[in-house]
Amino acid sequence: MSSVEEPTGADSDFDCLVFIGRFQPPHLGHLAVIRAALKRARQVIVLVGSAWQARSLRNPWRFDERRSMVRSAFDDDDNARLEIVPLLDALYNDDVWVHDVQRKVRDLAHPEHARLPRIGLIGASRGQSSYFLSLFPQWESVSVPLVEAISASQIRQRLFRSDASAIEYLSTNASHDLPPPVVACLRDFMNDLPFRQLVEEQQLLDQYQSAWAQAPYPPIFVTVCAVVVQSGHVLLVKRTSAPGKGLYALPGGFINSQERLMDACLRELRERIRLKVPEPVLKGSLRGQRLFDEPHRSWRGRTLAEAFYFALRPDQQLPKLKPVKGGDHARWVPLAELEPESLFEDHFFIIQNFLGLPADQRS
């Protein structure tokens, strides 16, 4: 991969420059990269990651909200050269993700004078952008200086610590991190229900982390989850409390100190879901097992999930589920109804990994 470290200021060095990020939220560092790209290319494609995922403390804003915030920071002439499109994560399959990026750029890049377009991938010189730059050797790499002292994760923490914390930050310090139009968008967001829910989740997370504050080292949690499929349906539970209230999740939970992983998974199906399938039948239906360990997969911190895939024999009647008093509500969900934004944490990607579901083709 060739590398162009310093912009020369020449117009249209590239037909197209591609910038990949999550923009949670779009800050001055992101805008510096986009402005550098607009100076170097006729067209700039901004791929917005973590699209269509459920709101969470890590991903508070939906794609359309982030697109509006990015566009609000540029004038009409610049926006005419910006393509801002969503990109679905593929947490456990880099090849699927790379294919999606390549396909979107191929479909959006416009050559000049019927020749192959000159395409580059632009990003900051450190952090996640550096990793992206290494995945596409067919494109030139353009590295721009990193804007120091701006952290999207710290911005989110200040916004969701409490109402007072958000008001103080947006009134006093936000101008150091965010352009004024984005600050205005975030002020409006504070009046919406999702903001209240995220503040509640942040408070729960603070309480959760304080319980481990005196531990000699950061804890690593081990959980299990079950992917139970029959006749084109997958078994899910609807969460009744934060975090992820109202979202679907795979049945599962933490392991007990004296049990094996498989035993913990079967216990969760037996005791919490009351799945009416004999244990020998479940064991005989096991078709796969895998550890899911993406570092940011859980709001709790470093949490590993051992998932078991059970493929039950097709039948006209789906196994009955007996509700558990005070527990999450379980139901069989048709595979065609699965949407990333309706599932908790990385559970959509766990299901996708076992079942080979196609990557989302929305644009």
PDB file of N, CA and C in Angstrom, residues 208-221 300-302:
ATOM      1  N   TYR A 208     -22.461  -0.816  38.836  1.00  0.00           N
ATOM      2  CA  TYR A 208     -21.889  -2.125  38.547  1.00  0.00           C
ATOM      3  C   TYR A 208     -20.375  -2.085  38.687  1.00  0.00           C
ATOM      4  N   GLN A 209     -19.773  -1.036  38.121  1.00  0.00           N
ATOM      5  CA  GLN A 209     -18.315  -0.938  38.155  1.00  0.00           C
ATOM      6  C   GLN A 209     -17.798  -0.603  39.552  1.00  0.00           C
ATOM      7  N   SER A 210     -18.578   0.150  40.336  1.00  0.00           N
ATOM      8  CA  SER A 210     -18.127   0.488  41.685  1.00  0.00           C
ATOM      9  C   SER A 210     -18.011  -0.747  42.567  1.00  0.00           C
ATOM     10  N   ALA A 211     -18.832  -1.776  42.261  1.00  0.00           N
ATOM     11  CA  ALA A 211     -18.773  -3.011  43.049  1.00  0.00           C
ATOM     12  C   ALA A 211     -17.434  -3.727  42.855  1.00  0.00           C
ATOM     13  N   TRP A 212     -16.748  -3.446  41.742  1.00  0.00           N
ATOM     14  CA  TRP A 212     -15.475  -4.102  41.454  1.00  0.00           C
ATOM     15  C   TRP A 212     -14.300  -3.136  41.567  1.00  0.00           C
ATOM     16  N   ALA A 213     -14.544  -1.953  42.099  1.00  0.00           N
ATOM     17  CA  ALA A 213     -13.511  -0.923  42.121  1.00  0.00           C
ATOM     18  C   ALA A 213     -12.284  -1.328  42.930  1.00  0.00           C
ATOM     19  N   GLN A 214     -12.477  -2.153  43.958  1.00  0.00           N
ATOM     20  CA  GLN A 214     -11.368  -2.544  44.813  1.00  0.00           C
ATOM     21  C   GLN A 214     -10.707  -3.853  44.392  1.00  0.00           C
ATOM     22  N   ALA A 215     -11.137  -4.410  43.282  1.00  0.00           N
ATOM     23  CA  ALA A 215     -10.528  -5.657  42.810  1.00  0.00           C
ATOM     24  C   ALA A 215      -9.070  -5.409  42.426  1.00  0.00           C
ATOM     25  N   PRO A 216      -8.191  -6.386  42.654  1.00  0.00           N
ATOM     26  CA  PRO A 216      -6.761  -6.169  42.351  1.00  0.00           C
ATOM     27  C   PRO A 216      -6.475  -6.034  40.863  1.00  0.00           C
ATOM     28  N   TYR A 217      -7.408  -6.469  40.006  1.00  0.00           N
ATOM     29  CA  TYR A 217      -7.233  -6.341  38.566  1.00  0.00           C
ATOM     30  C   TYR A 217      -8.624  -6.282  37.935  1.00  0.00           C
ATOM     31  N   PRO A 218      -8.750  -5.730  36.743  1.00  0.00           N
ATOM     32  CA  PRO A 218     -10.070  -5.638  36.108  1.00  0.00           C
ATOM     33  C   PRO A 218     -10.694  -7.017  35.935  1.00  0.00           C
ATOM     34  N   PRO A 219     -11.957  -7.184  36.331  1.00  0.00           N
ATOM     35  CA  PRO A 219     -12.580  -8.513  36.233  1.00  0.00           C
ATOM     36  C   PRO A 219     -12.893  -8.891  34.789  1.00  0.00           C
ATOM     37  N   ILE A 220     -12.862 -10.185  34.533  1.00  0.00           N
ATOM     38  CA  ILE A 220     -13.302 -10.744  33.260  1.00  0.00           C
ATOM     39  C   ILE A 220     -14.429 -11.725  33.577  1.00  0.00           C
ATOM     40  N   PHE A 221     -15.587 -11.481  32.970  1.00  0.00           N
ATOM     41  CA  PHE A 221     -16.762 -12.292  33.253  1.00  0.00           C
ATOM     42  C   PHE A 221     -16.938 -13.357  32.167  1.00  0.00           C
ATOM     43  N   ARG A 300     -21.013  -4.437  30.423  1.00  0.00           N
ATOM     44  CA  ARG A 300     -20.460  -4.727  31.744  1.00  0.00           C
ATOM     45  C   ARG A 300     -18.952  -4.588  31.798  1.00  0.00           C
ATOM     46  N   GLY A 301     -18.310  -4.545  30.664  1.00  0.00           N
ATOM     47  CA  GLY A 301     -16.853  -4.581  30.611  1.00  0.00           C
ATOM     48  C   GLY A 301     -16.423  -5.848  29.884  1.00  0.00           C
ATOM     49  N   ARG A 302     -15.267  -6.357  30.213  1.00  0.00           N
ATOM     50  CA  ARG A 302     -14.719  -7.524  29.495  1.00  0.00           C
ATOM     51  C   ARG A 302     -15.529  -8.750  29.848  1.00  0.00           C
TER      52      ARG A 302
END
